[in-house]
Coordinates of C-alpha atoms in Angstrom, one line a residue:
M1150 CA 121.6 22.7 -93.5
I1151 CA 120.3 23.5 -90.0
I1152 CA 119.7 26.9 -88.4
N1153 CA 119.6 26.9 -84.7
T1154 CA 118.0 29.7 -82.7
G1155 CA 118.1 28.6 -79.1
Q1156 CA 121.5 27.9 -77.5
R1157 CA 122.3 31.6 -76.7
T1158 CA 118.9 33.1 -76.0
D1159 CA 115.2 32.6 -76.2
I1160 CA 114.2 34.1 -79.6
P1161 CA 110.5 33.0 -79.6
A1162 CA 109.9 34.5 -76.1
F1163 CA 111.7 37.9 -76.5
Y1164 CA 112.5 38.6 -80.1
P1165 CA 109.5 37.1 -82.1
E1166 CA 108.9 40.2 -84.3
W1167 CA 112.6 40.4 -85.2
F1168 CA 112.7 36.8 -86.3
A1169 CA 109.5 37.2 -88.2
N1170 CA 111.2 40.1 -90.1
R1171 CA 114.2 37.9 -90.8
L1172 CA 112.0 35.2 -92.3
R1173 CA 110.2 37.8 -94.4
E1174 CA 113.5 39.3 -95.7
G1175 CA 115.1 35.9 -96.2
F1176 CA 118.4 36.4 -94.4
V1177 CA 119.9 36.9 -91.0
M1178 CA 123.3 38.1 -89.7
V1179 CA 125.1 36.9 -86.5
R1180 CA 128.2 38.1 -84.8
N1181 CA 130.9 35.7 -83.8
P1182 CA 130.7 35.9 -80.0
Y1183 CA 134.5 35.5 -79.8
N1184 CA 135.3 38.0 -82.5
P1185 CA 132.5 40.6 -82.7
L1186 CA 133.7 42.2 -85.9
Q1187 CA 133.3 39.0 -87.7
V1188 CA 129.7 38.7 -89.0
S1189 CA 128.2 35.7 -90.8
R1190 CA 125.2 36.2 -93.2
Y1191 CA 122.8 33.2 -93.5
R1192 CA 120.1 32.9 -96.1
L1193 CA 116.8 31.8 -94.7
D1194 CA 116.0 30.0 -97.9
R1195 CA 113.9 26.9 -97.8
E1196 CA 116.0 25.5 -100.6
V1197 CA 119.1 25.4 -98.4
V1198 CA 117.7 25.4 -94.8
D1199 CA 116.5 21.9 -94.1
A1200 CA 115.4 22.6 -90.5
I1201 CA 115.2 25.4 -87.9
G1202 CA 115.7 24.4 -84.3
F1203 CA 114.1 26.2 -81.4
C1204 CA 114.6 26.0 -77.7
S1205 CA 112.3 28.1 -75.6
K1206 CA 110.7 28.5 -72.2
N1207 CA 107.9 30.5 -73.7
P1208 CA 107.1 29.8 -77.3
G1209 CA 103.7 31.6 -77.3
P1210 CA 104.8 35.0 -78.4
F1211 CA 105.9 33.6 -81.7
F1212 CA 102.6 31.8 -82.5
K1213 CA 101.1 34.6 -84.4
Y1214 CA 104.0 34.3 -86.9
M1215 CA 103.9 30.6 -87.3
D1216 CA 102.7 30.8 -90.9
L1217 CA 106.1 32.2 -91.8
L1218 CA 107.6 28.8 -91.0
D1219 CA 105.4 26.9 -93.4
G1220 CA 107.7 24.9 -95.7
Y1221 CA 110.6 24.8 -93.3
G1222 CA 111.5 21.7 -91.3
Q1223 CA 111.2 22.5 -87.6
F1224 CA 112.1 21.0 -84.2
W1225 CA 111.1 22.7 -81.0
Y1226 CA 112.3 22.0 -77.4
V1227 CA 110.2 23.7 -74.7
T1228 CA 111.7 23.8 -71.2
I1229 CA 109.1 23.4 -68.5
T1230 CA 110.5 22.8 -65.0
G1231 CA 109.1 22.7 -61.5
Y1232 CA 110.9 25.9 -60.3
G1233 CA 109.2 29.0 -59.1
K1234 CA 109.8 32.7 -59.6
D1235 CA 112.6 32.6 -57.1
I1236 CA 114.7 30.6 -59.7
E1237 CA 113.0 31.5 -63.0
P1238 CA 111.7 35.1 -62.4
G1239 CA 110.9 35.8 -66.1
V1240 CA 109.3 32.6 -67.0
P1241 CA 105.5 32.6 -67.4
D1242 CA 103.0 30.5 -65.5
K1243 CA 103.9 26.8 -66.2
E1244 CA 100.3 25.9 -66.8
K1245 CA 100.1 28.4 -69.6
V1246 CA 103.4 27.2 -71.1
M1247 CA 102.1 23.6 -71.0
E1248 CA 98.9 24.7 -72.9
D1249 CA 101.2 26.4 -75.5
F1250 CA 103.2 23.2 -75.7
K1251 CA 100.1 21.3 -76.6
W1252 CA 99.1 23.9 -79.3
L1253 CA 102.6 23.7 -80.7
S1254 CA 102.5 19.9 -80.8
K1255 CA 99.2 20.0 -82.7
R1256 CA 100.7 22.5 -85.2
V1257 CA 104.1 20.9 -86.0
G1258 CA 103.5 17.3 -85.0
I1259 CA 104.6 15.1 -82.1
N1260 CA 107.9 14.2 -83.7
S1261 CA 108.8 17.9 -84.0
V1262 CA 108.4 19.0 -80.3
G1263 CA 110.1 17.8 -77.2
W1264 CA 109.9 18.7 -73.5
R1265 CA 113.0 19.6 -71.4
Y1266 CA 113.0 19.4 -67.6
D1267 CA 116.4 20.8 -66.9
P1268 CA 118.8 21.6 -65.4
I1269 CA 118.0 19.8 -62.2
F1270 CA 119.5 20.9 -58.9
V1271 CA 118.5 19.8 -55.4
D1272 CA 118.2 21.9 -52.2
E1273 CA 115.9 22.3 -49.2
K1274 CA 113.0 23.6 -51.3
Y1275 CA 113.5 21.7 -54.5
T1276 CA 114.1 18.3 -53.1
V1277 CA 114.3 15.0 -54.9
D1278 CA 110.7 14.2 -53.9
Y1279 CA 109.6 17.6 -55.1
H1280 CA 111.2 17.1 -58.5
L1281 CA 109.6 13.7 -58.9
Q1282 CA 106.2 14.9 -58.0
R1283 CA 106.3 17.9 -60.4
F1284 CA 107.8 15.7 -63.1
Q1285 CA 104.9 13.2 -62.7
E1286 CA 102.3 15.9 -62.9
M1287 CA 103.8 17.5 -66.0
A1288 CA 104.4 14.2 -67.7
A1289 CA 100.7 13.3 -67.2
N1290 CA 99.7 16.7 -68.5
L1291 CA 101.8 16.4 -71.7
E1292 CA 101.1 12.8 -72.5
G1293 CA 100.2 12.3 -76.1
Y1294 CA 101.8 15.6 -77.1
T1295 CA 105.5 14.5 -77.2
N1296 CA 107.4 11.3 -77.1
R1297 CA 110.6 12.6 -75.4
V1298 CA 111.8 14.5 -72.4
V1299 CA 115.3 15.7 -71.9
I1300 CA 116.8 15.9 -68.4
S1301 CA 120.2 17.1 -67.2
F1302 CA 121.8 17.9 -63.8
I1303 CA 123.2 21.3 -63.1
D1304 CA 126.8 22.1 -64.1
I1305 CA 128.4 24.7 -61.8
Y1306 CA 130.2 26.7 -64.5
A1307 CA 132.0 29.9 -63.5
K1308 CA 129.0 32.1 -64.6
V1309 CA 126.6 29.9 -62.7
K1310 CA 128.7 30.1 -59.6
R1311 CA 128.8 33.9 -59.9
N1312 CA 125.0 34.3 -60.6
F1313 CA 123.8 31.5 -58.4
P1314 CA 126.4 31.1 -55.6
E1315 CA 124.2 28.9 -53.4
A1316 CA 123.8 26.2 -56.2
K1317 CA 125.3 22.9 -55.5
G1318 CA 125.9 19.9 -57.7
V1319 CA 123.7 16.9 -57.6
T1320 CA 125.3 13.9 -55.9
A1321 CA 125.9 10.7 -57.9
E1322 CA 123.4 8.8 -55.8
E1323 CA 120.7 11.5 -56.4
K1324 CA 121.4 11.4 -60.1
V1325 CA 120.9 7.7 -60.3
Y1326 CA 117.8 7.7 -58.2
L1327 CA 116.2 10.7 -59.9
G1328 CA 117.2 9.5 -63.4
Q1329 CA 115.8 6.0 -62.8
K1330 CA 112.5 7.2 -61.4
M1331 CA 112.1 9.8 -64.2
V1332 CA 112.7 7.1 -66.8
E1333 CA 109.9 5.0 -65.2
I1334 CA 107.5 8.0 -65.0
A1335 CA 108.2 9.0 -68.6
A1336 CA 107.7 5.5 -69.9
A1337 CA 104.3 5.4 -68.2
H1338 CA 103.3 8.4 -70.3
D1339 CA 104.7 7.1 -73.6
M1340 CA 107.9 9.2 -73.4
V1341 CA 111.6 8.4 -73.6
V1342 CA 114.1 10.2 -71.3
K1343 CA 117.1 11.6 -73.2
P1344 CA 119.8 12.7 -70.8
C1345 CA 121.7 15.8 -71.9
A1346 CA 125.5 15.5 -71.8
E1347 CA 125.3 13.1 -68.8
G1348 CA 127.1 10.1 -70.2
D1349 CA 125.4 6.7 -70.4
F1350 CA 124.9 5.7 -66.7
L1351 CA 121.1 5.9 -67.2
A1352 CA 121.0 3.7 -70.3
K1353 CA 120.6 0.5 -68.3
Y1354 CA 117.3 1.9 -66.9
G1355 CA 115.9 2.6 -70.3
A1356 CA 117.1 6.1 -71.1
D1357 CA 118.2 7.1 -74.6
C1358 CA 121.7 8.4 -74.0
G1359 CA 122.5 9.0 -77.7
G1360 CA 122.0 12.8 -77.5
C1361 CA 118.9 15.0 -77.3
M1362 CA 119.2 16.8 -80.6
T1363 CA 121.0 14.6 -83.1
I1364 CA 120.8 14.4 -86.9
A1365 CA 118.5 11.4 -86.5
D1366 CA 116.2 13.5 -84.4
Y1367 CA 116.1 16.2 -87.1
E1368 CA 115.5 13.5 -89.8
K1369 CA 112.5 12.1 -87.9
A1370 CA 111.1 15.6 -87.4
I1371 CA 111.3 16.6 -91.0
G1372 CA 110.7 13.1 -92.5
K1373 CA 113.8 13.2 -94.7
S1374 CA 117.2 11.7 -94.7
L1375 CA 120.2 14.0 -94.3
V1376 CA 123.8 13.6 -95.4
V1377 CA 125.8 15.9 -93.2
P1378 CA 129.4 16.8 -94.0
K1379 CA 131.7 15.3 -91.4
S1380 CA 133.3 18.7 -90.8
K1381 CA 129.8 20.1 -89.9
N1382 CA 128.8 17.4 -87.5
K1383 CA 130.4 18.8 -84.3
P1384 CA 129.3 18.4 -80.7
A1385 CA 128.1 21.5 -78.9
R1386 CA 130.4 20.8 -75.9
E1387 CA 132.2 18.0 -74.2
N1388 CA 130.2 14.9 -73.5
C1389 CA 127.5 16.2 -75.9
S1390 CA 126.3 14.0 -78.8
C1391 CA 124.0 16.6 -80.3
Y1392 CA 124.3 18.5 -83.6
I1393 CA 124.1 22.2 -82.8
T1394 CA 125.6 24.8 -85.1
A1395 CA 124.8 28.0 -87.0
D1396 CA 123.2 29.6 -84.0
I1397 CA 121.7 33.0 -84.8
G1398 CA 121.2 34.1 -81.2
A1399 CA 123.5 36.2 -78.9
Y1400 CA 124.7 35.7 -75.4
D1401 CA 123.6 38.0 -72.6
T1402 CA 120.2 38.7 -74.2
C1403 CA 117.7 36.4 -72.4
A1404 CA 115.3 38.2 -70.0
H1405 CA 114.0 35.0 -68.2
F1406 CA 116.9 35.7 -65.8
C1407 CA 117.0 32.1 -64.6
K1408 CA 119.5 31.8 -61.8
Y1409 CA 121.1 28.7 -63.3
C1410 CA 121.5 30.2 -66.8
Y1411 CA 124.5 29.1 -68.8
A1412 CA 124.0 31.8 -71.5
N1413 CA 123.8 35.0 -69.5
N1414 CA 127.1 36.2 -68.0
D1415 CA 126.0 39.5 -66.7
I1416 CA 122.4 40.6 -65.9
N1417 CA 123.2 44.3 -66.4
Q1418 CA 124.7 43.5 -69.8
V1419 CA 121.4 41.7 -70.7
R1420 CA 119.5 45.0 -70.0
I1421 CA 122.0 47.0 -72.1
N1422 CA 121.9 44.6 -75.0
R1423 CA 118.1 44.5 -75.0
G1424 CA 118.1 48.3 -75.2
L1425 CA 120.2 48.0 -78.4
H1426 CA 117.8 45.6 -80.0
D1427 CA 116.2 46.8 -83.3
V1428 CA 113.4 44.6 -84.8
N1429 CA 114.5 45.8 -88.3
S1430 CA 118.2 45.0 -88.0
P1431 CA 119.6 41.9 -89.6
L1432 CA 121.5 41.4 -86.2
L1433 CA 119.7 40.4 -83.0
I1434 CA 121.6 43.1 -81.1
G1435 CA 122.6 46.4 -82.7
N1436 CA 123.3 47.1 -86.3
I1437 CA 126.0 46.6 -88.8
G1438 CA 129.0 49.0 -88.4
P1439 CA 131.6 50.3 -90.7
D1440 CA 134.3 48.0 -89.3
D1441 CA 132.3 44.8 -89.5
I1442 CA 133.6 42.1 -91.8
I1443 CA 130.6 40.3 -93.3
T1444 CA 131.1 36.8 -94.7
E1445 CA 128.5 34.8 -96.6
A1446 CA 128.0 31.5 -94.8
E1447 CA 128.5 28.4 -96.9
Q1448 CA 125.0 26.8 -97.2
R1449 CA 123.5 23.9 -99.1
S1450 CA 120.7 21.5 -98.4
W1451 CA 121.8 18.2 -96.8
V1452 CA 118.6 16.3 -97.8
D1453 CA 119.5 13.0 -99.4
N1454 CA 117.5 12.9 -102.6
Q1455 CA 118.8 9.6 -103.8
M1456 CA 116.2 6.9 -104.2
N1457 CA 116.3 4.3 -101.4
I1458 CA 116.2 0.9 -103.0
F1459 CA 114.9 -0.6 -99.8
Q1460 CA 111.6 1.1 -100.3
F1461 CA 110.8 -1.3 -103.1
I1462 CA 111.8 -4.5 -101.2

């Protein structure tokens, strides 16, 4: 099965020691965000965990623990955008992150690391032309270190509207123009654009609209075929074709404080939660309490070990 670490927070950036301890001890616990007393316990056993998925804006802090991931399948997405500190105040210098991206690619392989340039919004500072220029510069820098780049356009969810009231949606015309040009730029640097939950309107320009983190993507990353139970292959959200489940993170815990963030609801709560973090706890935030109901997660490997007759043809 697949463990995901990156839909609710940035574990490599802010909680690397904690995750290293979880790998050493061989298990992790996670609270149900909608029923906090319900806690799931996952084994971090290579016999049942086929891959671990990461999504980070700053993977570098975890690099000193990379040996602990030996023997696990991995897939990393690293988000590198053109925004400055006014939008992404806690994100390190982008040049440093790109160098870390290259190091990571060399470590895990080109099929196991992808670049995300998202979410895209347009205003007087971050214009269409600005995005295309920065995208071109970054694509040139990362050429040869990944074969994919994910793009998406900002969704004005309630929490985004509250934390980033000046944000506006990208017009349909801007989406088509930006998307088409980004597909062309990416192709020139041996990358395929994979739109995230944007439908298929960019497919005719050469984008791969089949999802940015699918079972097929995991299979390519780990070099093995997976047979996933139908009940487990669920989209992350509407219009999403990706496979994302068993996330061990927690909402309101990411200190990048990006204004467009979908995972932080309250900046003050982020600070409170980070104060409750214990690197030795099985939970990312806080510890197990007397009223918690702990359930062992159902886990088994999904690797298809049957012999493929076509390999002999």
